[in-house]
Coordinates of C-alpha atoms in Angstrom, one line a residue:
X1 CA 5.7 3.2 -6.6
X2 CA 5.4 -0.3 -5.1
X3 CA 8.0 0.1 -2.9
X4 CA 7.3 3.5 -1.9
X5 CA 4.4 2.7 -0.8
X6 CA 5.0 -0.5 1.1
X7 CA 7.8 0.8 2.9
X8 CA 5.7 4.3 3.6
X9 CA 3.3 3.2 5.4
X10 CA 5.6 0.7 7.5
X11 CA 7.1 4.4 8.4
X12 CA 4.0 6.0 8.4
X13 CA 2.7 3.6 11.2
X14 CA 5.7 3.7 13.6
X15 CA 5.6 7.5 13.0
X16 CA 2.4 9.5 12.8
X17 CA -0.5 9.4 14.9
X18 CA -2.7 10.9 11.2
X19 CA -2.0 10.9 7.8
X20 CA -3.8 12.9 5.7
X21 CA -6.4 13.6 8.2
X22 CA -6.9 10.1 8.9
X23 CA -6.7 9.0 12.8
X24 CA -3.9 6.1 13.6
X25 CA -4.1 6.7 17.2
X26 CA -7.0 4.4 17.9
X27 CA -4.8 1.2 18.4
X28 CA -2.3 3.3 21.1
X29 CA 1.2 2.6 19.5
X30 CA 3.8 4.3 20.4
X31 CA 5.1 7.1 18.0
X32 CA 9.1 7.4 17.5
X33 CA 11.4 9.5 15.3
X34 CA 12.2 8.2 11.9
X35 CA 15.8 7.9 13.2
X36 CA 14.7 5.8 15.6
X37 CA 12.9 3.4 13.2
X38 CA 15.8 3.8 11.0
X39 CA 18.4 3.2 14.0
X40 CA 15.8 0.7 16.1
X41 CA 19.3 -1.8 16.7
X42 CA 20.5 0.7 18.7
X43 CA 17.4 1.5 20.8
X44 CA 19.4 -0.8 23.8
X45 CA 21.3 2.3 24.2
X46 CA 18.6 5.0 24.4
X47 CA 17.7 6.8 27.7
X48 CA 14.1 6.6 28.6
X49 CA 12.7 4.7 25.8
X50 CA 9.3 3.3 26.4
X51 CA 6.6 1.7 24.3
X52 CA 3.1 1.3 25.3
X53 CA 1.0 -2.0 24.6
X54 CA -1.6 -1.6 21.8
X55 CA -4.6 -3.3 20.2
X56 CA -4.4 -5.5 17.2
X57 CA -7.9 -6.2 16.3
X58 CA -9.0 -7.8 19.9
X59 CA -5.2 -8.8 20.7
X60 CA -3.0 -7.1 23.0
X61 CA 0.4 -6.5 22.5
X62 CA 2.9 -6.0 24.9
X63 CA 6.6 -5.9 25.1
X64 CA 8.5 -7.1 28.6
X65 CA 11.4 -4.8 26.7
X66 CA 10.7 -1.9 25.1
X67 CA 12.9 -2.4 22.0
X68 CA 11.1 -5.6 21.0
X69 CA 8.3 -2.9 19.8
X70 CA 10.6 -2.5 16.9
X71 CA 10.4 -6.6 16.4
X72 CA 7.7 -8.3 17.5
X73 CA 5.8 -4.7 17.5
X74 CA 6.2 -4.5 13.8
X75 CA 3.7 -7.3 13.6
X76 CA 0.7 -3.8 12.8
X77 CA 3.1 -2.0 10.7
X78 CA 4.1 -5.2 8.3
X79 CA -0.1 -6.3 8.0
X80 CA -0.4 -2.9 6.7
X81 CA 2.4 -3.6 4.1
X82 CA 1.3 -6.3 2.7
X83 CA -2.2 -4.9 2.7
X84 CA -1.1 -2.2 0.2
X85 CA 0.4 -4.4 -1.6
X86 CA -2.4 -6.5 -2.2
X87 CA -4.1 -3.3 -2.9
X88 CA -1.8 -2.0 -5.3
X89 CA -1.7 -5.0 -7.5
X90 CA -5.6 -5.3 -7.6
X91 CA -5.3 -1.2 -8.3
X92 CA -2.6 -2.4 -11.1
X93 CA -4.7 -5.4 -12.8
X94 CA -7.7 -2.8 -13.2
X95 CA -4.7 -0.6 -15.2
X96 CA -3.8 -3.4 -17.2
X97 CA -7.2 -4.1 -19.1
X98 CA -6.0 -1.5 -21.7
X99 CA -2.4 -1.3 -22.2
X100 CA -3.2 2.7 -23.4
X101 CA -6.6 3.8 -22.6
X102 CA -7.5 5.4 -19.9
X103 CA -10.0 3.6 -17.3
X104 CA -12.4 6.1 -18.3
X105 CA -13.1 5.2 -21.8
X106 CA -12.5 1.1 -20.9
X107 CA -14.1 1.1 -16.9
X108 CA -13.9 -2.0 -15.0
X109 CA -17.3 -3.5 -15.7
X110 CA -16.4 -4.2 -19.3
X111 CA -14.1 -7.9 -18.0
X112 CA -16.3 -8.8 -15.4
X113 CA -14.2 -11.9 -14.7
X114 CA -10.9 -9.7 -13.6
X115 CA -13.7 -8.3 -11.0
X116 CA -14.4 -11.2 -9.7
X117 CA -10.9 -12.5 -9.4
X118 CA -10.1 -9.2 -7.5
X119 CA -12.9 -9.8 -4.9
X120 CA -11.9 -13.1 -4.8
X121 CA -8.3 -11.9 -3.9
X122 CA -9.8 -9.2 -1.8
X123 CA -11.8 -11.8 0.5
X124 CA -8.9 -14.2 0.6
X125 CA -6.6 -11.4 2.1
X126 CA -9.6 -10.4 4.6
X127 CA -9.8 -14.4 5.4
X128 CA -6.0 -14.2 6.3
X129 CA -6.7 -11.2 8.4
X130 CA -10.0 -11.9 10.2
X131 CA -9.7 -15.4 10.9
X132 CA -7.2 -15.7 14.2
X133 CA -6.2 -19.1 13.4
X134 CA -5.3 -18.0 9.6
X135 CA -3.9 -14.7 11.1
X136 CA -1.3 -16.3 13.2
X137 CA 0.2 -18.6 11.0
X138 CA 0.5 -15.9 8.6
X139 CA 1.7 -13.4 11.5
X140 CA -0.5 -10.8 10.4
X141 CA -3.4 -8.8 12.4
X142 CA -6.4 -7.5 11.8
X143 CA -6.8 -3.9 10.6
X144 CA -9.9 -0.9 12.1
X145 CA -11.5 0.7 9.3
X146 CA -8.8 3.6 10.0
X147 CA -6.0 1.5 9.1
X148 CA -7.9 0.7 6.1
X149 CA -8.5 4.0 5.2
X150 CA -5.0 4.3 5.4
X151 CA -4.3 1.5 3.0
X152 CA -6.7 2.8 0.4
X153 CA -4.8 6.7 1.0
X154 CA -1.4 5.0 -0.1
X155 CA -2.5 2.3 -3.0
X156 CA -4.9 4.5 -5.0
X157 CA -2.5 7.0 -6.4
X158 CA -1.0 3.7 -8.3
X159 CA -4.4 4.1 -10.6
X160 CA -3.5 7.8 -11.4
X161 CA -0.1 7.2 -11.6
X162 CA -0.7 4.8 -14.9
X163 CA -3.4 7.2 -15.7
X164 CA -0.6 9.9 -16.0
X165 CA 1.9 7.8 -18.2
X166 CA -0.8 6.4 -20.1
X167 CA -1.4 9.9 -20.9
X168 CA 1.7 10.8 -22.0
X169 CA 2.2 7.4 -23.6
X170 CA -0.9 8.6 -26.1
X171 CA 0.8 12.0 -26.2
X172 CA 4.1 11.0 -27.5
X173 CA 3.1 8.1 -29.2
X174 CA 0.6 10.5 -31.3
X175 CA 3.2 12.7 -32.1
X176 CA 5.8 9.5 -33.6
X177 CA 3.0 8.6 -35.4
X178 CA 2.7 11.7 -36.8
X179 CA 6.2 12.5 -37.6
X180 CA 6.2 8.9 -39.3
X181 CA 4.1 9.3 -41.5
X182 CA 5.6 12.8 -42.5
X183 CA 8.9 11.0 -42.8
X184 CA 7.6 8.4 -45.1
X185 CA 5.3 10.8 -47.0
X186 CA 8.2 12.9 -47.9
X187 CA 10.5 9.4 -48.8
X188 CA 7.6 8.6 -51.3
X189 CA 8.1 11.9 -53.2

């Protein structure tokens, strides 16, 4: 799911102005076709293409040719990647404190160190992101609360995801345990 998810929203981004009812028009990037996100090294070729400027937190970006929004344009698209994944392996750790249960019967509270780790994480990612100087040598940009939103949408299902095999993991494994101790019930006699 990982790499579903990072790569989705890259796409999501360049393609959608909402996602699940979430507005990604406040920034004023231009939208374009998946096959032209998919085909961008040919955008030299294409009649008419423009891309407008948008907003990165208080930075502008422009383009003097409109294919360099498919390079140094990306700039929003790839901060939102590695903002789900940060996300997603945060999401992940919290699915990790029982290697079975579900997060309901072990909730996050009960290692309050892995908390504090995550926020820990958490605020170094938003140092990265909110401090310009950090921000450009790590050629990310600051994310709206949309964008955010957005971020949260795409790395949350990793949590139900686990929840879902480690559901079926107590299923089956219930039912080998079961048949086991059939098998060796019957051996015994």
């Amino acid at each position: 799911y990982v790499g579903i998810a990072t790569v989705g929203i890259f796409i999501i981004w360049y393609t959608r102005s909402s996602f699940l009812g979430i507005d990604l028009s406040g920034d004023g990037h231009s939208l374009v076709t998946y096959s032209q996100l998919s085909n961008w090294g040919q955008c030299s070729t294409w009649d008419n293409f423009t891309a407008s400027p948008f907003m990165a937190g208080n930075q502008e970006i422009k383009f003097d040719n409109p294919c360099d929004y498919f390079q140094t344009g990306k700039i929003k698209a790839m901060t939102l990647s590695l903002s789900v994944l940060v996300a997603i392996e945060m999401f992940n750790s919290l699915n990790a404190l029982s290697e079975d249960g579900s997060l309901l019967t072990m909730p996050p509270w009960v290692n309050p160190w892995l908390l504090l780790a995550m926020s820990i994480s958490f605020g170094l990612h938003f140092l990265i992101l909110y401090v310009p100087f950090l921000a450009q040598i790590f050629g990310i940009v600051p994310l709206s609360l949309n964008e955010w939103l957005l971020v949260l949408a795409v790395a949350l299902p990793v949590i139900v995801i686990d929840e879902v095999l480690k559901f079926v993991g107590r299923c089956t494994s219930g039912i080998r345990y079961s048949s086991s101790k059939r098998y060796s019930k019957q051996k015994a006699e």
